[in-house]
CSV table of C-alpha atoms and ligand atoms in Angstrom, one decimal:
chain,number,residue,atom,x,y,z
A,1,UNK,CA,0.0,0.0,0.0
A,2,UNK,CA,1.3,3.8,-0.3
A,3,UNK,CA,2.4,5.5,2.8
A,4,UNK,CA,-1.2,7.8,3.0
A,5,UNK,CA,-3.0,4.6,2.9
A,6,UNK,CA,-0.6,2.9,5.1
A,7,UNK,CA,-1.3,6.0,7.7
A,8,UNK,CA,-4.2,5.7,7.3
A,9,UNK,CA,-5.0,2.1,7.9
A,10,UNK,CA,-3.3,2.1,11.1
A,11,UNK,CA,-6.0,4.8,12.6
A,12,UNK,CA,-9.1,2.5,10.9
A,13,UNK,CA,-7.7,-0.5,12.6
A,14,UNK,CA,-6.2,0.9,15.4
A,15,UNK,CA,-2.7,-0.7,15.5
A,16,UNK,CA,0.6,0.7,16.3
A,17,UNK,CA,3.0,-2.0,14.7
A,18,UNK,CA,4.8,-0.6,12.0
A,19,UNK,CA,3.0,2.7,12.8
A,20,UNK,CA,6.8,4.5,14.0
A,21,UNK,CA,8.5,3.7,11.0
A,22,UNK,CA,6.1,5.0,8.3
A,23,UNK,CA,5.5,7.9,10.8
A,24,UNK,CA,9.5,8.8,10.5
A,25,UNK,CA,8.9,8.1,6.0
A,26,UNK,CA,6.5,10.5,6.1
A,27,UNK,CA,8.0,13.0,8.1
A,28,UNK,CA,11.2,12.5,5.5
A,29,UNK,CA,8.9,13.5,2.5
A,30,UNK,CA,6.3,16.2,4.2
A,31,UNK,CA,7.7,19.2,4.7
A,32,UNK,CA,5.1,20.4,7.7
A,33,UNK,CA,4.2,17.6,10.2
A,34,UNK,CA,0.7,19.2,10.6
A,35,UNK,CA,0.0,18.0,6.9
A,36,UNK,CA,0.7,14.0,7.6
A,37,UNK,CA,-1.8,15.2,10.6
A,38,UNK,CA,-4.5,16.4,8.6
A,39,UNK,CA,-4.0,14.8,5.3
A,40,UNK,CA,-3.8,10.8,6.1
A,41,UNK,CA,-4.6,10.5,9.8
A,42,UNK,CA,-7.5,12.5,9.8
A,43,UNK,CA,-8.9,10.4,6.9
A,44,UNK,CA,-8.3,7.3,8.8
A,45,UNK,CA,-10.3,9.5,11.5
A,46,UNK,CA,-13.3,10.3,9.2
A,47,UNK,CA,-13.3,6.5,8.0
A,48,UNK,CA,-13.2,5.6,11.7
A,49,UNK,CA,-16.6,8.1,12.2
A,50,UNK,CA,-18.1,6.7,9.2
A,51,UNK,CA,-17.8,2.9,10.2
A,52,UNK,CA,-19.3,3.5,13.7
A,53,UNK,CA,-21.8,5.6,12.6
A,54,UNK,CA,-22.8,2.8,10.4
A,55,UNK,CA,-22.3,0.5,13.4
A,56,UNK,CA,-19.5,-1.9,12.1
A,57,UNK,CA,-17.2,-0.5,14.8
A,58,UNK,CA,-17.7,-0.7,18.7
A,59,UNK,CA,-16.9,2.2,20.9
A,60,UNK,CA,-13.5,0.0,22.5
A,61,UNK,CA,-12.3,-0.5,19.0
A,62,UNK,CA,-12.9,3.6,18.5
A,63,UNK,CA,-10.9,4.0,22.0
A,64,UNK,CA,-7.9,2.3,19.9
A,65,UNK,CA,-7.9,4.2,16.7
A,66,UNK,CA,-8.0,7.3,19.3
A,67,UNK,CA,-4.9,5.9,20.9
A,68,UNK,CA,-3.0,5.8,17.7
A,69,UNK,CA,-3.9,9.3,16.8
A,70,UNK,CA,-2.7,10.1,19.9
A,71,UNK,CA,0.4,8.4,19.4
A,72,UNK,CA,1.3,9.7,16.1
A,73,UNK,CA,0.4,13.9,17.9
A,74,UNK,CA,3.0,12.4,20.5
A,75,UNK,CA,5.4,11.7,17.6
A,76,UNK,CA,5.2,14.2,15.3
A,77,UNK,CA,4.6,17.3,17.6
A,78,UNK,CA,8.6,17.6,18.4
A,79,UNK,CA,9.1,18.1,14.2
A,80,UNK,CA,6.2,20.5,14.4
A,81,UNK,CA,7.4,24.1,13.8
A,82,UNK,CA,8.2,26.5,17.0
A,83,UNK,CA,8.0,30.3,17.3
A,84,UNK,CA,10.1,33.0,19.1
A,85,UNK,CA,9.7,31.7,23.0
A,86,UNK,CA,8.1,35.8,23.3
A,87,UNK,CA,4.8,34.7,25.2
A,88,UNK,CA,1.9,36.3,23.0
A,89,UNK,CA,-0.3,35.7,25.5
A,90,UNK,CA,-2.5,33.1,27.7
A,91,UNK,CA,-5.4,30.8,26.8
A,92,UNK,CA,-7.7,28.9,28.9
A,93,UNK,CA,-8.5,25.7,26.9
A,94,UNK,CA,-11.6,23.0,28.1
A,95,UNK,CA,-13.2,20.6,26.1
A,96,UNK,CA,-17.2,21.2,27.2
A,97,UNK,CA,-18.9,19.8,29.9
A,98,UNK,CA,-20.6,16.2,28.9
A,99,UNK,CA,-17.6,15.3,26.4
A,100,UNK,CA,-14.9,13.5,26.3
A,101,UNK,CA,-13.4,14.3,22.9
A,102,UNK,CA,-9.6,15.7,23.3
A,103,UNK,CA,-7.9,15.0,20.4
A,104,UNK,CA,-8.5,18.2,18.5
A,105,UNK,CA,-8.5,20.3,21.8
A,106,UNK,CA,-4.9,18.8,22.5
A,107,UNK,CA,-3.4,19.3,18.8
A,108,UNK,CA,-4.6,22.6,19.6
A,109,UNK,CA,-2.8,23.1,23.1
A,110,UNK,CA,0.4,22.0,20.7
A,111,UNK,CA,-0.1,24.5,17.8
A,112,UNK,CA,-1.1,27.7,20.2
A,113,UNK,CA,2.2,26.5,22.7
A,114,UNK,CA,4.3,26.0,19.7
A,115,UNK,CA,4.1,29.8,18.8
A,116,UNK,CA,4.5,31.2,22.1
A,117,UNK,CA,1.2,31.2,23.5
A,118,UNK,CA,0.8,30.0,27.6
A,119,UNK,CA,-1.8,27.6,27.9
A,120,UNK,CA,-3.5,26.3,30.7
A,121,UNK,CA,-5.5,23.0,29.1
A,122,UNK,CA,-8.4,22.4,32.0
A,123,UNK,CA,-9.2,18.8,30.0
A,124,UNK,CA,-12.2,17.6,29.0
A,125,UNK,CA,-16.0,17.7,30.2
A,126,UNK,CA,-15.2,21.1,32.1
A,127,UNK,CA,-18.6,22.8,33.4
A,128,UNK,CA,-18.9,26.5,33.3
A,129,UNK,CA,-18.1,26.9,36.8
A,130,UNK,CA,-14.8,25.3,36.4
A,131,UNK,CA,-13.8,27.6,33.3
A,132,UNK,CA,-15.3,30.8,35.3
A,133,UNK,CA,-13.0,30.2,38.5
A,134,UNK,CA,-10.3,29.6,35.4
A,135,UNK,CA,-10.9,32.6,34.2
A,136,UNK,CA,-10.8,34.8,37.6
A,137,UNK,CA,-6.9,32.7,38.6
A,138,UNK,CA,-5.6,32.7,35.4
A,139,UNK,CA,-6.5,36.2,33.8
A,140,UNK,CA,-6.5,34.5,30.3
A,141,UNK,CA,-6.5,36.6,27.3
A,142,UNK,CA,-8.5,33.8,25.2
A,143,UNK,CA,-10.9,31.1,26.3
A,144,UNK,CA,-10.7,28.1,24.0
A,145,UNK,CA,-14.0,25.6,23.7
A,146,UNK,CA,-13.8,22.7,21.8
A,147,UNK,CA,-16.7,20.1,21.6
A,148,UNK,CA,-17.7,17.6,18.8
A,149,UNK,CA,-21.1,16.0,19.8
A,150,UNK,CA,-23.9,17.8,18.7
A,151,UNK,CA,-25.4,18.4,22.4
A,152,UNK,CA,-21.8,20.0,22.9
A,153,UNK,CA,-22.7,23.2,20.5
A,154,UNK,CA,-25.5,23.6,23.0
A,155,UNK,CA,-23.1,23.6,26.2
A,156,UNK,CA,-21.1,26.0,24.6
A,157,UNK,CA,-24.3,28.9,24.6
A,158,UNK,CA,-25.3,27.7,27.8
A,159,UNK,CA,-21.4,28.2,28.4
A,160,UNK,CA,-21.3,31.4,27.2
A,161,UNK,CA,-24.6,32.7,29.3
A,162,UNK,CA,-23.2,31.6,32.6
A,163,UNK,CA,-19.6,33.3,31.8
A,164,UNK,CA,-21.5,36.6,30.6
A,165,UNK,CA,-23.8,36.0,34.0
A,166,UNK,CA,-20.3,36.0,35.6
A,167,UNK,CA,-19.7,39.1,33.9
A,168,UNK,CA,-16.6,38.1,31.7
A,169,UNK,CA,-16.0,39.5,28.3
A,170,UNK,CA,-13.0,37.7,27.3
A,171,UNK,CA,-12.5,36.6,23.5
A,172,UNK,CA,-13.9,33.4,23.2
A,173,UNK,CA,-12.5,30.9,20.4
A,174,UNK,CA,-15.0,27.3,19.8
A,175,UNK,CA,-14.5,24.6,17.2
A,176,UNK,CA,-15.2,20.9,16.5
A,177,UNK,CA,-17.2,19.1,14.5
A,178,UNK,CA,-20.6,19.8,15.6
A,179,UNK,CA,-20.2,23.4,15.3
A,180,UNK,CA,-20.6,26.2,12.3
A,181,UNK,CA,-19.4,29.5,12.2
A,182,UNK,CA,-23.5,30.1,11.8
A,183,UNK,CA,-24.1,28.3,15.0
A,184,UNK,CA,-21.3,30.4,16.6
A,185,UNK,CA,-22.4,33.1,15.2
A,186,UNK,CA,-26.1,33.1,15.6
A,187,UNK,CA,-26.8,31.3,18.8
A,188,UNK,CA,-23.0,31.8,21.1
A,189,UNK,CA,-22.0,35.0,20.2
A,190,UNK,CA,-25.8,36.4,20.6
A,191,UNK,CA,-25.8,35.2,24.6
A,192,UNK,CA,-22.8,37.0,25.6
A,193,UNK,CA,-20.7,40.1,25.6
A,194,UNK,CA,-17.5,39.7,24.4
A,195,UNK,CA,-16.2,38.4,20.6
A,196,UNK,CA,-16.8,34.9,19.9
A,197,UNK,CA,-14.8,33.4,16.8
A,198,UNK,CA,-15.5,30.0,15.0
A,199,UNK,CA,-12.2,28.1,14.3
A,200,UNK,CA,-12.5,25.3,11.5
A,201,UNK,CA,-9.2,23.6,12.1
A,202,UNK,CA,-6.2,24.2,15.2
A,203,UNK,CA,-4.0,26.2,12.3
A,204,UNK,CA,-7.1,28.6,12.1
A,205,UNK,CA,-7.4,28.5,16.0
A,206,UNK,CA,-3.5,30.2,16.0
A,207,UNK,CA,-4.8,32.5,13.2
A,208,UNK,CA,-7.5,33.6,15.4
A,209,UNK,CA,-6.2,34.3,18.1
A,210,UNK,CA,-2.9,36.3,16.5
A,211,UNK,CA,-5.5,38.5,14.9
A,212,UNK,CA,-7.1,39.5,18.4
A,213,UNK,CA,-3.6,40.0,19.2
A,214,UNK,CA,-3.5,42.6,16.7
B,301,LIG,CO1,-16.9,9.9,19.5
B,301,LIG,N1,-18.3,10.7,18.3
B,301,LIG,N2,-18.2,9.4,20.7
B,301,LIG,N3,-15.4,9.0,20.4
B,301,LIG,N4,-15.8,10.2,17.9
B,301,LIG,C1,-17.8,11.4,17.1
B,301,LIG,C2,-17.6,12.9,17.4
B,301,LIG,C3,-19.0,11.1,16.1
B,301,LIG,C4,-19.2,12.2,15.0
B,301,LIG,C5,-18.8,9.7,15.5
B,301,LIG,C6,-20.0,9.3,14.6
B,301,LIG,O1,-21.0,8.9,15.1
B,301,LIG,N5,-19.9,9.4,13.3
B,301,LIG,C7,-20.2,11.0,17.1
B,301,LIG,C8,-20.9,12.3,17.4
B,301,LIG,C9,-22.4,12.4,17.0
B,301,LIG,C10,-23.0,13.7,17.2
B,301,LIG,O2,-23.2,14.1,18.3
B,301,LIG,N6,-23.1,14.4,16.1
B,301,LIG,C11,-19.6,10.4,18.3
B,301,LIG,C12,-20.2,9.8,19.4
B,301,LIG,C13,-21.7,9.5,19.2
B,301,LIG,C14,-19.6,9.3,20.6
B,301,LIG,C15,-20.2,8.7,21.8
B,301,LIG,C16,-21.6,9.3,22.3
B,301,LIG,C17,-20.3,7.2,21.5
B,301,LIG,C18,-21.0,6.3,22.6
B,301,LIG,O3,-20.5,6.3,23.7
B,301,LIG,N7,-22.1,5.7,22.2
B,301,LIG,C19,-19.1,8.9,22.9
B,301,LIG,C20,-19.3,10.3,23.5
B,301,LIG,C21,-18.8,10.3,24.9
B,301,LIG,C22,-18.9,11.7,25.4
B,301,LIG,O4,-18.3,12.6,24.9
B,301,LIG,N8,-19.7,11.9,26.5
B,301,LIG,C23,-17.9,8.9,22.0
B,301,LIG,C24,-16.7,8.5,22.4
B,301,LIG,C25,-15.5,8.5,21.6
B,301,LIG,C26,-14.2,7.9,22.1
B,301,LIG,C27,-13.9,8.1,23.6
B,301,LIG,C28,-14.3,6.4,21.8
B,301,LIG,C29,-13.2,8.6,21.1
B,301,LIG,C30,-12.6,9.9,21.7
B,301,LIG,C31,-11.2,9.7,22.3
B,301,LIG,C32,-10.6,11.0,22.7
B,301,LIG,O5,-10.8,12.0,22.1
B,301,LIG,N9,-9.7,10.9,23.6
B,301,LIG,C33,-14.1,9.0,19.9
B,301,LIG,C34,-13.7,9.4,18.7
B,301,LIG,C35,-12.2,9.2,18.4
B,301,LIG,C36,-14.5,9.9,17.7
B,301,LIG,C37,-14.2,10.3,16.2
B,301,LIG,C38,-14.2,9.0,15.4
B,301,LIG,C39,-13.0,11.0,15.9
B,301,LIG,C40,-12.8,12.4,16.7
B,301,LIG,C41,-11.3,12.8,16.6
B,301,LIG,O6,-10.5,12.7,17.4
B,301,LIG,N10,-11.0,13.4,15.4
B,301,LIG,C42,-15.5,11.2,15.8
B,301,LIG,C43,-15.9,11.1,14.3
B,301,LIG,C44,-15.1,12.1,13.5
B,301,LIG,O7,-14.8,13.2,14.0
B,301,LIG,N11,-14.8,11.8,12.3
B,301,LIG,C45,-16.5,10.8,16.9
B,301,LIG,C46,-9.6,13.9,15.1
B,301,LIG,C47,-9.4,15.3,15.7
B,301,LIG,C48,-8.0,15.9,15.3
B,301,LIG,O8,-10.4,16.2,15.1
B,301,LIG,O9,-11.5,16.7,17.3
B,301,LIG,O10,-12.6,17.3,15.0
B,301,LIG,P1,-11.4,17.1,15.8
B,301,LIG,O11,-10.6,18.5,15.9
B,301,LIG,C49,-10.4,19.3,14.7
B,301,LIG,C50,-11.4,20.4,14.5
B,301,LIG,O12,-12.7,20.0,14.9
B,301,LIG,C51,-10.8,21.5,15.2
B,301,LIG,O13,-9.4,21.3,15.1
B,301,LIG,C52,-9.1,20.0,14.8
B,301,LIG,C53,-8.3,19.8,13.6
B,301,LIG,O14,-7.2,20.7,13.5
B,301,LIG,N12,-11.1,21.8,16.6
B,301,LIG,C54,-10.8,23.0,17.2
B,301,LIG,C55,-11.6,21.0,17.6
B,301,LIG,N13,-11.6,21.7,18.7
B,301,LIG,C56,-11.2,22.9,18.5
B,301,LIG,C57,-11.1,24.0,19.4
B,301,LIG,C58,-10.6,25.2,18.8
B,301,LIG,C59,-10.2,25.3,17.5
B,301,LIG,C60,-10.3,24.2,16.7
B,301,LIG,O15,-10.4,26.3,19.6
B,301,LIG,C61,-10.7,26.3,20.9
């Protein structure tokens, strides 16, 4: 098989032998490790969502294809490019209360840290109050939400009420699957104060917050 569909495979079935060694051929012939990322893995990722949507795969067997994503962020993210160490600011990152997914919320900790932002990843299934007392200790210049079930674009406005009910105005970034940037737009940034800005991938996330930098 070619390398992509090599990569790929390795996420579908969730196995880690030979995984290493095609990681380290394709980081020879890509020349950004974010592209091997979101070019092969991820469409191991979306074959993985397709086959247990269509219920041929069991949530354990999910768990492993997870664990080799994971693996392969783990491996790649020292190759990944890194900015000035000049600390551009802080950002107060939580995957939503009521899910678990942190695979995009973690490659996004590693892009924002990798050009000098400091942040302060709370984990996953964080509930408002947690992020509000966040926000009050840490003094974050950005508040990062990512979610990817559907019932996780809700939690976000219900989110952003009790944060503007806290009175906090901070920028707030969102992404994952679940969510549009007419969702974001129409239903989060219409419950609360301050900005709130739709990212559709962790590269856009950095873009984001640089321009609120500006
Ligand atoms: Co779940 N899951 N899962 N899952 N899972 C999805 C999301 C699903 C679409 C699969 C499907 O049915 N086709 C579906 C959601 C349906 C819906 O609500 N629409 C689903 C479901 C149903 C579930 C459970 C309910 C299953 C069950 O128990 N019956 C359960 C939920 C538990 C819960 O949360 N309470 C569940 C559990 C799991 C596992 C634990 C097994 C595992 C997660 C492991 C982990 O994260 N540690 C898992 C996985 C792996 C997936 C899929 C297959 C892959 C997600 C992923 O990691 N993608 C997923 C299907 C799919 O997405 N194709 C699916 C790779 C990752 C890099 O992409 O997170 O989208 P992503 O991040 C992207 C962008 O979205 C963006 O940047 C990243 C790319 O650069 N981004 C941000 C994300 N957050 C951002 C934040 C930002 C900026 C950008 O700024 C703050």
């Amino acid at each position: 098989l070619p390398l992509e569909e090599r990569l790929a495979r390795y996420v579908v079935e969730g196995s880690k032998d030979g995984l290493i060694t095609d990681l380290d051929e394709a980081l020879a012939k890509y020349d950004d490790p974010l592209e091997i990322i979101n070019g092969p893995l991820m469409t191991g990722m979306d074959e993985v969502g397709r086959l247990f949507n269509d219920n041929q795969l069991i949530v354990a067997e999910v768990l492993q294809s997870a664990e080799v994503m994971k693996a392969s962020v783990a491996h790649l993210e020292p190759y990944m490019e890194k900015a000035s160490t000049e600390s551009k600011g802080k950002i107060v990152l939580a995957t939503v209360k009521g899910d678990v997914h942190d695979i995009g919320k973690n490659l996004v900790e590693i892009i924002l840290s990798n050009n000098g932002y400091q942040v302060i990843n709370l984990g996953i299934k964080v509930p408002p109050e947690q992020l509000i007392e966040a926000c009050r200790r840490e003094k974050p210049d950005v508040v990062g939400l990512s979610g990817l079930l559907v019932k996780s674009a809700q939690q976000m406005v219900l989110t952003a009420q009790d944060m503007k009910a806290a009175s906090i105005d901070l920028p707030i970034m969102v992404g994952g699957a679940a969510l549009t940037r007419k969702f974001t737009t129409n239903r989060i940034a219409t419950q609360y104060d301050g900005p709130v800005l739709y990212a559709k991938d962790a590269m856009n996330g950095l873009e984001l917050a640089n321009r609120l930098r500006d």
